[in-house]
mmCIF file with all atom_site columns, C-alpha atoms in Angstrom:
data_model
loop_
_atom_site.group_PDB
_atom_site.id
_atom_site.type_symbol
_atom_site.label_atom_id
_atom_site.label_alt_id
_atom_site.label_comp_id
_atom_site.label_asym_id
_atom_site.label_entity_id
_atom_site.label_seq_id
_atom_site.pdbx_PDB_ins_code
_atom_site.Cartn_x
_atom_site.Cartn_y
_atom_site.Cartn_z
_atom_site.occupancy
_atom_site.B_iso_or_equiv
_atom_site.pdbx_formal_charge
_atom_site.auth_seq_id
_atom_site.auth_comp_id
_atom_site.auth_asym_id
_atom_site.auth_atom_id
_atom_site.pdbx_PDB_model_num
ATOM 1   C CA . MET A 1 1   ? -18.732 -31.155 36.616 1.00 0.00 ? 1   MET A CA 1
ATOM 2   C CA . ALA A 1 2   ? -15.262 -31.609 34.583 1.00 0.00 ? 2   ALA A CA 1
ATOM 3   C CA . ASP A 1 3   ? -15.363 -27.574 33.481 1.00 0.00 ? 3   ASP A CA 1
ATOM 4   C CA . THR A 1 4   ? -16.162 -26.618 37.339 1.00 0.00 ? 4   THR A CA 1
ATOM 5   C CA . VAL A 1 5   ? -13.132 -28.508 38.305 1.00 0.00 ? 5   VAL A CA 1
ATOM 6   C CA . ARG A 1 6   ? -11.294 -27.658 36.257 1.00 0.00 ? 6   ARG A CA 1
ATOM 7   C CA . ASP A 1 7   ? -11.665 -23.664 36.400 1.00 0.00 ? 7   ASP A CA 1
ATOM 8   C CA . ASP A 1 8   ? -11.160 -24.232 39.929 1.00 0.00 ? 8   ASP A CA 1
ATOM 9   C CA . LEU A 1 9   ? -8.218  -25.212 39.961 1.00 0.00 ? 9   LEU A CA 1
ATOM 10  C CA . VAL A 1 10  ? -7.185  -22.814 37.263 1.00 0.00 ? 10  VAL A CA 1
ATOM 11  C CA . ARG A 1 11  ? -7.906  -20.098 39.500 1.00 0.00 ? 11  ARG A CA 1
ATOM 12  C CA . GLU A 1 12  ? -7.008  -21.574 42.827 1.00 0.00 ? 12  GLU A CA 1
ATOM 13  C CA . LYS A 1 13  ? -3.388  -21.729 40.835 1.00 0.00 ? 13  LYS A CA 1
ATOM 14  C CA . GLN A 1 14  ? -3.700  -18.109 39.773 1.00 0.00 ? 14  GLN A CA 1
ATOM 15  C CA . LEU A 1 15  ? -4.221  -17.279 42.933 1.00 0.00 ? 15  LEU A CA 1
ATOM 16  C CA . LEU A 1 16  ? -0.941  -19.051 44.499 1.00 0.00 ? 16  LEU A CA 1
ATOM 17  C CA . LEU A 1 17  ? 0.945   -17.198 41.582 1.00 0.00 ? 17  LEU A CA 1
ATOM 18  C CA . ASN A 1 18  ? -0.303  -13.871 42.196 1.00 0.00 ? 18  ASN A CA 1
ATOM 19  C CA . GLU A 1 19  ? 0.368   -14.601 46.656 1.00 0.00 ? 19  GLU A CA 1
ATOM 20  C CA . ILE A 1 20  ? 3.638   -15.348 45.186 1.00 0.00 ? 20  ILE A CA 1
ATOM 21  C CA . GLN A 1 21  ? 4.995   -12.632 43.329 1.00 0.00 ? 21  GLN A CA 1
ATOM 22  C CA . HIS A 1 22  ? 3.257   -10.355 45.778 1.00 0.00 ? 22  HIS A CA 1
ATOM 23  C CA . ARG A 1 23  ? 5.492   -12.294 48.144 1.00 0.00 ? 23  ARG A CA 1
ATOM 24  C CA . VAL A 1 24  ? 8.552   -11.752 45.709 1.00 0.00 ? 24  VAL A CA 1
ATOM 25  C CA . ALA A 1 25  ? 8.038   -7.589  45.252 1.00 0.00 ? 25  ALA A CA 1
ATOM 26  C CA . ASN A 1 26  ? 7.836   -7.364  49.541 1.00 0.00 ? 26  ASN A CA 1
ATOM 27  C CA . SER A 1 27  ? 11.243  -9.387  49.907 1.00 0.00 ? 27  SER A CA 1
ATOM 28  C CA . LEU A 1 28  ? 12.443  -6.881  46.648 1.00 0.00 ? 28  LEU A CA 1
ATOM 29  C CA . GLN A 1 29  ? 11.626  -3.633  47.989 1.00 0.00 ? 29  GLN A CA 1
ATOM 30  C CA . ILE A 1 30  ? 12.860  -5.200  52.035 1.00 0.00 ? 30  ILE A CA 1
ATOM 31  C CA . ILE A 1 31  ? 16.633  -5.783  49.884 1.00 0.00 ? 31  ILE A CA 1
ATOM 32  C CA . ALA A 1 32  ? 16.093  -2.432  48.211 1.00 0.00 ? 32  ALA A CA 1
ATOM 33  C CA . SER A 1 33  ? 15.468  -0.765  52.081 1.00 0.00 ? 33  SER A CA 1
ATOM 34  C CA . VAL A 1 34  ? 18.901  -2.614  53.016 1.00 0.00 ? 34  VAL A CA 1
ATOM 35  C CA . LEU A 1 35  ? 21.172  -1.408  49.980 1.00 0.00 ? 35  LEU A CA 1
ATOM 36  C CA . LEU A 1 36  ? 19.766  2.001   50.369 1.00 0.00 ? 36  LEU A CA 1
ATOM 37  C CA . GLN A 1 37  ? 20.712  2.577   54.655 1.00 0.00 ? 37  GLN A CA 1
ATOM 38  C CA . SER A 1 38  ? 24.333  0.850   53.472 1.00 0.00 ? 38  SER A CA 1
ATOM 39  C CA . ALA A 1 39  ? 24.397  3.099   51.119 1.00 0.00 ? 39  ALA A CA 1
ATOM 40  C CA . ARG A 1 40  ? 24.011  5.914   53.606 1.00 0.00 ? 40  ARG A CA 1
ATOM 41  C CA . LYS A 1 41  ? 26.527  4.682   56.251 1.00 0.00 ? 41  LYS A CA 1
ATOM 42  C CA . VAL A 1 42  ? 29.486  3.679   53.683 1.00 0.00 ? 42  VAL A CA 1
ATOM 43  C CA . GLN A 1 43  ? 32.150  6.382   53.272 1.00 0.00 ? 43  GLN A CA 1
ATOM 44  C CA . SER A 1 44  ? 33.579  5.617   49.865 1.00 0.00 ? 44  SER A CA 1
ATOM 45  C CA . SER A 1 45  ? 31.677  8.272   47.440 1.00 0.00 ? 45  SER A CA 1
ATOM 46  C CA . GLU A 1 46  ? 32.307  4.632   44.585 1.00 0.00 ? 46  GLU A CA 1
ATOM 47  C CA . THR A 1 47  ? 30.645  2.651   46.672 1.00 0.00 ? 47  THR A CA 1
ATOM 48  C CA . ARG A 1 48  ? 27.684  4.483   47.615 1.00 0.00 ? 48  ARG A CA 1
ATOM 49  C CA . GLU A 1 49  ? 27.076  5.309   43.938 1.00 0.00 ? 49  GLU A CA 1
ATOM 50  C CA . HIS A 1 50  ? 27.026  1.409   43.463 1.00 0.00 ? 50  HIS A CA 1
ATOM 51  C CA . LEU A 1 51  ? 24.363  0.537   46.168 1.00 0.00 ? 51  LEU A CA 1
ATOM 52  C CA . ARG A 1 52  ? 22.401  3.225   45.122 1.00 0.00 ? 52  ARG A CA 1
ATOM 53  C CA . ASP A 1 53  ? 22.645  1.722   41.515 1.00 0.00 ? 53  ASP A CA 1
ATOM 54  C CA . ALA A 1 54  ? 21.530  -1.974  42.985 1.00 0.00 ? 54  ALA A CA 1
ATOM 55  C CA . HIS A 1 55  ? 18.795  -0.440  44.816 1.00 0.00 ? 55  HIS A CA 1
ATOM 56  C CA . ASN A 1 56  ? 17.014  2.094   41.737 1.00 0.00 ? 56  ASN A CA 1
ATOM 57  C CA . ARG A 1 57  ? 17.762  -1.822  40.096 1.00 0.00 ? 57  ARG A CA 1
ATOM 58  C CA . VAL A 1 58  ? 16.163  -3.667  42.287 1.00 0.00 ? 58  VAL A CA 1
ATOM 59  C CA . MET A 1 59  ? 13.308  -1.262  42.683 1.00 0.00 ? 59  MET A CA 1
ATOM 60  C CA . SER A 1 60  ? 12.384  -1.066  39.473 1.00 0.00 ? 60  SER A CA 1
ATOM 61  C CA . ILE A 1 61  ? 12.210  -5.009  39.340 1.00 0.00 ? 61  ILE A CA 1
ATOM 62  C CA . ALA A 1 62  ? 9.674   -5.040  42.307 1.00 0.00 ? 62  ALA A CA 1
ATOM 63  C CA . MET A 1 63  ? 7.442   -2.161  40.695 1.00 0.00 ? 63  MET A CA 1
ATOM 64  C CA . LEU A 1 64  ? 7.656   -4.932  37.475 1.00 0.00 ? 64  LEU A CA 1
ATOM 65  C CA . GLN A 1 65  ? 6.606   -7.654  39.929 1.00 0.00 ? 65  GLN A CA 1
ATOM 66  C CA . LYS A 1 66  ? 4.079   -5.840  41.679 1.00 0.00 ? 66  LYS A CA 1
ATOM 67  C CA . HIS A 1 67  ? 2.373   -4.809  38.153 1.00 0.00 ? 67  HIS A CA 1
ATOM 68  C CA . LEU A 1 68  ? 2.483   -8.177  36.771 1.00 0.00 ? 68  LEU A CA 1
ATOM 69  C CA . SER A 1 69  ? 1.046   -9.697  40.154 1.00 0.00 ? 69  SER A CA 1
ATOM 70  C CA . SER A 1 70  ? -2.319  -7.645  39.168 1.00 0.00 ? 70  SER A CA 1
ATOM 71  C CA . THR A 1 71  ? -2.417  -8.134  35.603 1.00 0.00 ? 71  THR A CA 1
ATOM 72  C CA . ALA A 1 72  ? -2.648  -11.846 36.175 1.00 0.00 ? 72  ALA A CA 1
ATOM 73  C CA . VAL A 1 73  ? -2.312  -13.883 33.044 1.00 0.00 ? 73  VAL A CA 1
ATOM 74  C CA . ASP A 1 74  ? -3.755  -12.019 30.646 1.00 0.00 ? 74  ASP A CA 1
ATOM 75  C CA . ASN A 1 75  ? -2.072  -9.792  27.892 1.00 0.00 ? 75  ASN A CA 1
ATOM 76  C CA . VAL A 1 76  ? -0.827  -5.716  29.144 1.00 0.00 ? 76  VAL A CA 1
ATOM 77  C CA . GLY A 1 77  ? -1.449  -2.871  27.159 1.00 0.00 ? 77  GLY A CA 1
ATOM 78  C CA . LEU A 1 78  ? 1.631   -0.868  27.302 1.00 0.00 ? 78  LEU A CA 1
ATOM 79  C CA . LYS A 1 79  ? -0.299  3.021   27.756 1.00 0.00 ? 79  LYS A CA 1
ATOM 80  C CA . ASN A 1 80  ? -1.084  2.248   31.093 1.00 0.00 ? 80  ASN A CA 1
ATOM 81  C CA . TYR A 1 81  ? 1.341   -0.276  31.869 1.00 0.00 ? 81  TYR A CA 1
ATOM 82  C CA . PHE A 1 82  ? 4.115   2.549   30.844 1.00 0.00 ? 82  PHE A CA 1
ATOM 83  C CA . ALA A 1 83  ? 2.378   5.013   33.249 1.00 0.00 ? 83  ALA A CA 1
ATOM 84  C CA . ASP A 1 84  ? 2.466   3.180   35.598 1.00 0.00 ? 84  ASP A CA 1
ATOM 85  C CA . LEU A 1 85  ? 5.424   2.159   35.505 1.00 0.00 ? 85  LEU A CA 1
ATOM 86  C CA . CYS A 1 86  ? 7.227   5.285   35.012 1.00 0.00 ? 86  CYS A CA 1
ATOM 87  C CA . ASN A 1 87  ? 4.930   7.089   37.793 1.00 0.00 ? 87  ASN A CA 1
ATOM 88  C CA . SER A 1 88  ? 6.257   4.738   39.890 1.00 0.00 ? 88  SER A CA 1
ATOM 89  C CA . ILE A 1 89  ? 9.916   5.534   39.091 1.00 0.00 ? 89  ILE A CA 1
ATOM 90  C CA . GLY A 1 90  ? 9.134   8.938   38.890 1.00 0.00 ? 90  GLY A CA 1
ATOM 91  C CA . ALA A 1 91  ? 7.686   8.756   43.024 1.00 0.00 ? 91  ALA A CA 1
ATOM 92  C CA . SER A 1 92  ? 10.783  7.051   43.805 1.00 0.00 ? 92  SER A CA 1
ATOM 93  C CA . MET A 1 93  ? 13.556  8.734   41.974 1.00 0.00 ? 93  MET A CA 1
ATOM 94  C CA . ILE A 1 94  ? 12.782  12.303  41.326 1.00 0.00 ? 94  ILE A CA 1
ATOM 95  C CA . GLY A 1 95  ? 12.648  14.534  44.791 1.00 0.00 ? 95  GLY A CA 1
ATOM 96  C CA . ASP A 1 96  ? 11.001  17.553  43.423 1.00 0.00 ? 96  ASP A CA 1
ATOM 97  C CA . PRO A 1 97  ? 8.065   16.005  40.549 1.00 0.00 ? 97  PRO A CA 1
ATOM 98  C CA . GLY A 1 98  ? 9.030   19.940  39.689 1.00 0.00 ? 98  GLY A CA 1
ATOM 99  C CA . ARG A 1 99  ? 12.174  19.835  38.281 1.00 0.00 ? 99  ARG A CA 1
ATOM 100 C CA . ILE A 1 100 ? 11.828  16.757  36.052 1.00 0.00 ? 100 ILE A CA 1
ATOM 101 C CA . LYS A 1 101 ? 9.333   15.721  33.962 1.00 0.00 ? 101 LYS A CA 1
ATOM 102 C CA . LEU A 1 102 ? 8.769   12.215  32.763 1.00 0.00 ? 102 LEU A CA 1
ATOM 103 C CA . THR A 1 103 ? 6.264   11.371  30.531 1.00 0.00 ? 103 THR A CA 1
ATOM 104 C CA . THR A 1 104 ? 4.468   8.200   28.697 1.00 0.00 ? 104 THR A CA 1
ATOM 105 C CA . GLN A 1 105 ? 3.114   8.592   24.759 1.00 0.00 ? 105 GLN A CA 1
ATOM 106 C CA . CYS A 1 106 ? 2.040   4.980   23.408 1.00 0.00 ? 106 CYS A CA 1
ATOM 107 C CA . ASP A 1 107 ? -0.514  3.695   21.533 1.00 0.00 ? 107 ASP A CA 1
ATOM 108 C CA . ASP A 1 108 ? -2.725  0.955   22.378 1.00 0.00 ? 108 ASP A CA 1
ATOM 109 C CA . SER A 1 109 ? -0.513  -1.933  21.749 1.00 0.00 ? 109 SER A CA 1
ATOM 110 C CA . VAL A 1 110 ? -1.218  -5.122  23.793 1.00 0.00 ? 110 VAL A CA 1
ATOM 111 C CA . VAL A 1 111 ? 1.570   -7.758  24.282 1.00 0.00 ? 111 VAL A CA 1
ATOM 112 C CA . ASP A 1 112 ? 2.228   -10.842 26.395 1.00 0.00 ? 112 ASP A CA 1
ATOM 113 C CA . PRO A 1 113 ? 3.243   -10.874 30.589 1.00 0.00 ? 113 PRO A CA 1
ATOM 114 C CA . ASP A 1 114 ? 6.430   -11.798 29.332 1.00 0.00 ? 114 ASP A CA 1
ATOM 115 C CA . THR A 1 115 ? 7.162   -9.122  27.083 1.00 0.00 ? 115 THR A CA 1
ATOM 116 C CA . SER A 1 116 ? 5.923   -6.771  28.940 1.00 0.00 ? 116 SER A CA 1
ATOM 117 C CA . VAL A 1 117 ? 8.253   -7.552  31.670 1.00 0.00 ? 117 VAL A CA 1
ATOM 118 C CA . SER A 1 118 ? 11.321  -7.323  29.356 1.00 0.00 ? 118 SER A CA 1
ATOM 119 C CA . LEU A 1 119 ? 10.150  -4.039  27.859 1.00 0.00 ? 119 LEU A CA 1
ATOM 120 C CA . GLY A 1 120 ? 8.800   -3.096  31.523 1.00 0.00 ? 120 GLY A CA 1
ATOM 121 C CA . LEU A 1 121 ? 12.875  -3.102  32.530 1.00 0.00 ? 121 LEU A CA 1
ATOM 122 C CA . VAL A 1 122 ? 14.370  -1.489  29.530 1.00 0.00 ? 122 VAL A CA 1
ATOM 123 C CA . VAL A 1 123 ? 12.103  1.017   30.395 1.00 0.00 ? 123 VAL A CA 1
ATOM 124 C CA . THR A 1 124 ? 13.468  1.232   33.756 1.00 0.00 ? 124 THR A CA 1
ATOM 125 C CA . GLU A 1 125 ? 16.933  0.755   32.778 1.00 0.00 ? 125 GLU A CA 1
ATOM 126 C CA . LEU A 1 126 ? 16.731  3.915   30.402 1.00 0.00 ? 126 LEU A CA 1
ATOM 127 C CA . VAL A 1 127 ? 14.788  5.773   32.842 1.00 0.00 ? 127 VAL A CA 1
ATOM 128 C CA . ILE A 1 128 ? 17.583  5.207   35.541 1.00 0.00 ? 128 ILE A CA 1
ATOM 129 C CA . ASN A 1 129 ? 20.156  6.232   33.508 1.00 0.00 ? 129 ASN A CA 1
ATOM 130 C CA . ALA A 1 130 ? 18.412  9.690   31.649 1.00 0.00 ? 130 ALA A CA 1
ATOM 131 C CA . LEU A 1 131 ? 18.200  10.816  35.758 1.00 0.00 ? 131 LEU A CA 1
ATOM 132 C CA . LYS A 1 132 ? 21.886  9.647   36.657 1.00 0.00 ? 132 LYS A CA 1
ATOM 133 C CA . HIS A 1 133 ? 23.263  11.076  32.771 1.00 0.00 ? 133 HIS A CA 1
ATOM 134 C CA . ALA A 1 134 ? 21.532  13.675  31.267 1.00 0.00 ? 134 ALA A CA 1
ATOM 135 C CA . PHE A 1 135 ? 20.312  15.693  34.995 1.00 0.00 ? 135 PHE A CA 1
ATOM 136 C CA . PRO A 1 136 ? 24.006  14.567  37.248 1.00 0.00 ? 136 PRO A CA 1
ATOM 137 C CA . GLY A 1 137 ? 23.304  17.883  39.860 1.00 0.00 ? 137 GLY A CA 1
ATOM 138 C CA . ARG A 1 138 ? 20.331  18.572  41.630 1.00 0.00 ? 138 ARG A CA 1
ATOM 139 C CA . SER A 1 139 ? 18.845  21.840  40.258 1.00 0.00 ? 139 SER A CA 1
ATOM 140 C CA . GLN A 1 140 ? 18.554  20.658  36.872 1.00 0.00 ? 140 GLN A CA 1
ATOM 141 C CA . HIS A 1 141 ? 15.816  21.390  35.405 1.00 0.00 ? 141 HIS A CA 1
ATOM 142 C CA . GLY A 1 142 ? 14.445  18.929  32.244 1.00 0.00 ? 142 GLY A CA 1
ATOM 143 C CA . SER A 1 143 ? 11.907  16.420  30.772 1.00 0.00 ? 143 SER A CA 1
ATOM 144 C CA . ILE A 1 144 ? 12.130  12.286  29.717 1.00 0.00 ? 144 ILE A CA 1
ATOM 145 C CA . LYS A 1 145 ? 9.915   11.382  27.362 1.00 0.00 ? 145 LYS A CA 1
ATOM 146 C CA . VAL A 1 146 ? 9.115   7.893   26.804 1.00 0.00 ? 146 VAL A CA 1
ATOM 147 C CA . GLY A 1 147 ? 6.935   6.497   23.925 1.00 0.00 ? 147 GLY A CA 1
ATOM 148 C CA . PHE A 1 148 ? 6.292   3.438   21.918 1.00 0.00 ? 148 PHE A CA 1
ATOM 149 C CA . THR A 1 149 ? 4.264   2.883   18.707 1.00 0.00 ? 149 THR A CA 1
ATOM 150 C CA . SER A 1 150 ? 4.039   -0.227  16.667 1.00 0.00 ? 150 SER A CA 1
ATOM 151 C CA . ASP A 1 151 ? 2.801   -2.415  13.229 1.00 0.00 ? 151 ASP A CA 1
ATOM 152 C CA . GLY A 1 152 ? 2.004   -5.568  13.190 1.00 0.00 ? 152 GLY A CA 1
ATOM 153 C CA . LYS A 1 153 ? 5.221   -7.313  15.170 1.00 0.00 ? 153 LYS A CA 1
ATOM 154 C CA . ALA A 1 154 ? 7.699   -4.401  14.435 1.00 0.00 ? 154 ALA A CA 1
ATOM 155 C CA . TRP A 1 155 ? 7.187   -1.821  17.076 1.00 0.00 ? 155 TRP A CA 1
ATOM 156 C CA . THR A 1 156 ? 9.826   1.236   18.012 1.00 0.00 ? 156 THR A CA 1
ATOM 157 C CA . LEU A 1 157 ? 10.838  2.131   21.888 1.00 0.00 ? 157 LEU A CA 1
ATOM 158 C CA . VAL A 1 158 ? 12.077  5.347   22.143 1.00 0.00 ? 158 VAL A CA 1
ATOM 159 C CA . VAL A 1 159 ? 13.446  7.253   25.715 1.00 0.00 ? 159 VAL A CA 1
ATOM 160 C CA . ALA A 1 160 ? 14.435  10.750  25.128 1.00 0.00 ? 160 ALA A CA 1
ATOM 161 C CA . ASP A 1 161 ? 15.685  13.831  27.349 1.00 0.00 ? 161 ASP A CA 1
ATOM 162 C CA . ASP A 1 162 ? 16.844  17.146  26.836 1.00 0.00 ? 162 ASP A CA 1
ATOM 163 C CA . GLY A 1 163 ? 19.723  16.950  29.269 1.00 0.00 ? 163 GLY A CA 1
ATOM 164 C CA . ILE A 1 164 ? 23.635  18.082  29.234 1.00 0.00 ? 164 ILE A CA 1
ATOM 165 C CA . GLY A 1 165 ? 23.678  15.364  26.152 1.00 0.00 ? 165 GLY A CA 1
ATOM 166 C CA . MET A 1 166 ? 26.050  12.794  25.094 1.00 0.00 ? 166 MET A CA 1
ATOM 167 C CA . PRO A 1 167 ? 29.828  13.476  26.319 1.00 0.00 ? 167 PRO A CA 1
ATOM 168 C CA . LYS A 1 168 ? 31.945  15.048  24.809 1.00 0.00 ? 168 LYS A CA 1
ATOM 169 C CA . ASP A 1 169 ? 35.260  12.394  25.126 1.00 0.00 ? 169 ASP A CA 1
ATOM 170 C CA . LYS A 1 170 ? 34.584  8.909   23.497 1.00 0.00 ? 170 LYS A CA 1
ATOM 171 C CA . GLU A 1 171 ? 36.545  7.638   26.582 1.00 0.00 ? 171 GLU A CA 1
ATOM 172 C CA . ASP A 1 172 ? 33.618  8.814   28.816 1.00 0.00 ? 172 ASP A CA 1
ATOM 173 C CA . ARG A 1 173 ? 30.884  6.820   26.489 1.00 0.00 ? 173 ARG A CA 1
ATOM 174 C CA . LYS A 1 174 ? 31.937  3.405   27.279 1.00 0.00 ? 174 LYS A CA 1
ATOM 175 C CA . PRO A 1 175 ? 28.538  1.273   28.001 1.00 0.00 ? 175 PRO A CA 1
ATOM 176 C CA . GLY A 1 176 ? 28.278  1.349   31.515 1.00 0.00 ? 176 GLY A CA 1
ATOM 177 C CA . LEU A 1 177 ? 26.024  -1.800  33.384 1.00 0.00 ? 177 LEU A CA 1
ATOM 178 C CA . GLY A 1 178 ? 22.573  -0.569  32.211 1.00 0.00 ? 178 GLY A CA 1
ATOM 179 C CA . THR A 1 179 ? 23.578  -0.231  28.406 1.00 0.00 ? 179 THR A CA 1
ATOM 180 C CA . GLY A 1 180 ? 24.544  -3.637  28.963 1.00 0.00 ? 180 GLY A CA 1
ATOM 181 C CA . ILE A 1 181 ? 21.185  -4.760  30.648 1.00 0.00 ? 181 ILE A CA 1
ATOM 182 C CA . VAL A 1 182 ? 19.689  -2.845  28.101 1.00 0.00 ? 182 VAL A CA 1
ATOM 183 C CA . GLU A 1 183 ? 21.255  -4.214  25.202 1.00 0.00 ? 183 GLU A CA 1
ATOM 184 C CA . ALA A 1 184 ? 20.917  -7.751  26.530 1.00 0.00 ? 184 ALA A CA 1
ATOM 185 C CA . LEU A 1 185 ? 17.131  -7.261  26.564 1.00 0.00 ? 185 LEU A CA 1
ATOM 186 C CA . ALA A 1 186 ? 16.988  -5.805  22.951 1.00 0.00 ? 186 ALA A CA 1
ATOM 187 C CA . SER A 1 187 ? 18.495  -8.650  21.993 1.00 0.00 ? 187 SER A CA 1
ATOM 188 C CA . GLN A 1 188 ? 16.093  -11.337 23.483 1.00 0.00 ? 188 GLN A CA 1
ATOM 189 C CA . LEU A 1 189 ? 13.356  -9.521  21.846 1.00 0.00 ? 189 LEU A CA 1
ATOM 190 C CA . GLY A 1 190 ? 14.609  -9.498  18.516 1.00 0.00 ? 190 GLY A CA 1
ATOM 191 C CA . ALA A 1 191 ? 15.160  -5.745  18.749 1.00 0.00 ? 191 ALA A CA 1
ATOM 192 C CA . ILE A 1 192 ? 18.017  -3.508  17.722 1.00 0.00 ? 192 ILE A CA 1
ATOM 193 C CA . VAL A 1 193 ? 19.528  -0.392  20.331 1.00 0.00 ? 193 VAL A CA 1
ATOM 194 C CA . THR A 1 194 ? 20.358  3.032   18.534 1.00 0.00 ? 194 THR A CA 1
ATOM 195 C CA . ILE A 1 195 ? 21.649  6.095   20.280 1.00 0.00 ? 195 ILE A CA 1
ATOM 196 C CA . SER A 1 196 ? 21.742  9.621   19.286 1.00 0.00 ? 196 SER A CA 1
ATOM 197 C CA . ASP A 1 197 ? 22.457  13.451  19.533 1.00 0.00 ? 197 ASP A CA 1
ATOM 198 C CA . ALA A 1 198 ? 19.019  14.353  20.376 1.00 0.00 ? 198 ALA A CA 1
ATOM 199 C CA . ALA A 1 199 ? 20.327  17.932  20.486 1.00 0.00 ? 199 ALA A CA 1
ATOM 200 C CA . PRO A 1 200 ? 19.685  19.147  23.567 1.00 0.00 ? 200 PRO A CA 1
ATOM 201 C CA . GLY A 1 201 ? 19.968  15.940  25.085 1.00 0.00 ? 201 GLY A CA 1
ATOM 202 C CA . THR A 1 202 ? 19.781  11.948  24.116 1.00 0.00 ? 202 THR A CA 1
ATOM 203 C CA . GLN A 1 203 ? 17.748  9.977   22.837 1.00 0.00 ? 203 GLN A CA 1
ATOM 204 C CA . VAL A 1 204 ? 17.695  5.825   23.130 1.00 0.00 ? 204 VAL A CA 1
ATOM 205 C CA . SER A 1 205 ? 15.804  4.431   20.715 1.00 0.00 ? 205 SER A CA 1
ATOM 206 C CA . VAL A 1 206 ? 14.995  0.070   20.950 1.00 0.00 ? 206 VAL A CA 1
ATOM 207 C CA . VAL A 1 207 ? 13.711  -0.886  17.289 1.00 0.00 ? 207 VAL A CA 1
ATOM 208 C CA . ARG A 1 208 ? 12.468  -4.204  16.431 1.00 0.00 ? 208 ARG A CA 1
ATOM 209 C CA . THR A 1 209 ? 11.838  -4.231  12.259 1.00 0.00 ? 209 THR A CA 1
ATOM 210 C CA . ALA A 1 210 ? 9.640   -7.693  12.526 1.00 0.00 ? 210 ALA A CA 1
#
């Protein structure tokens, strides 16, 4: 009897948590929509760009919230998780899917929900950065690849593109908001971020050694 009551309470708590997460995701999408509408109305190109960046980040968090609500409290398989996440990013940010190809190649790694959210945010930021900086025009063709492999507690996350590559001028290489977010999340995960010239394009590796 006690076990039945406990199971019912756990189920009820999980349903409530899922409902809250779903509502949060919907609210975030509404905020993102308002940001995008505001971006279309402002005259300043710089302000418009900042609002669009904010829109993309809010949308990425909304995507993660929806995925979290669907996975409940179970551990998360990164292969399907990253594939679904990148499909969502591509659908919302790549107007012509034939122009930029966004693909994932992950092993069968499984992580806890908290780690999956952090890794998802890292992937989202790196993909957004690649779309913005590696393919700044509207006519360039190319690809972005997301890869993940693990060995025990050690793992490597790689996001690589074949775009225009790293800026030649060191002044233009100053880290932006996206880079700062990735660095902070990597630090929480006990990982180190390395950015290298992929010739062509740029490769960002996030590596945890133990």
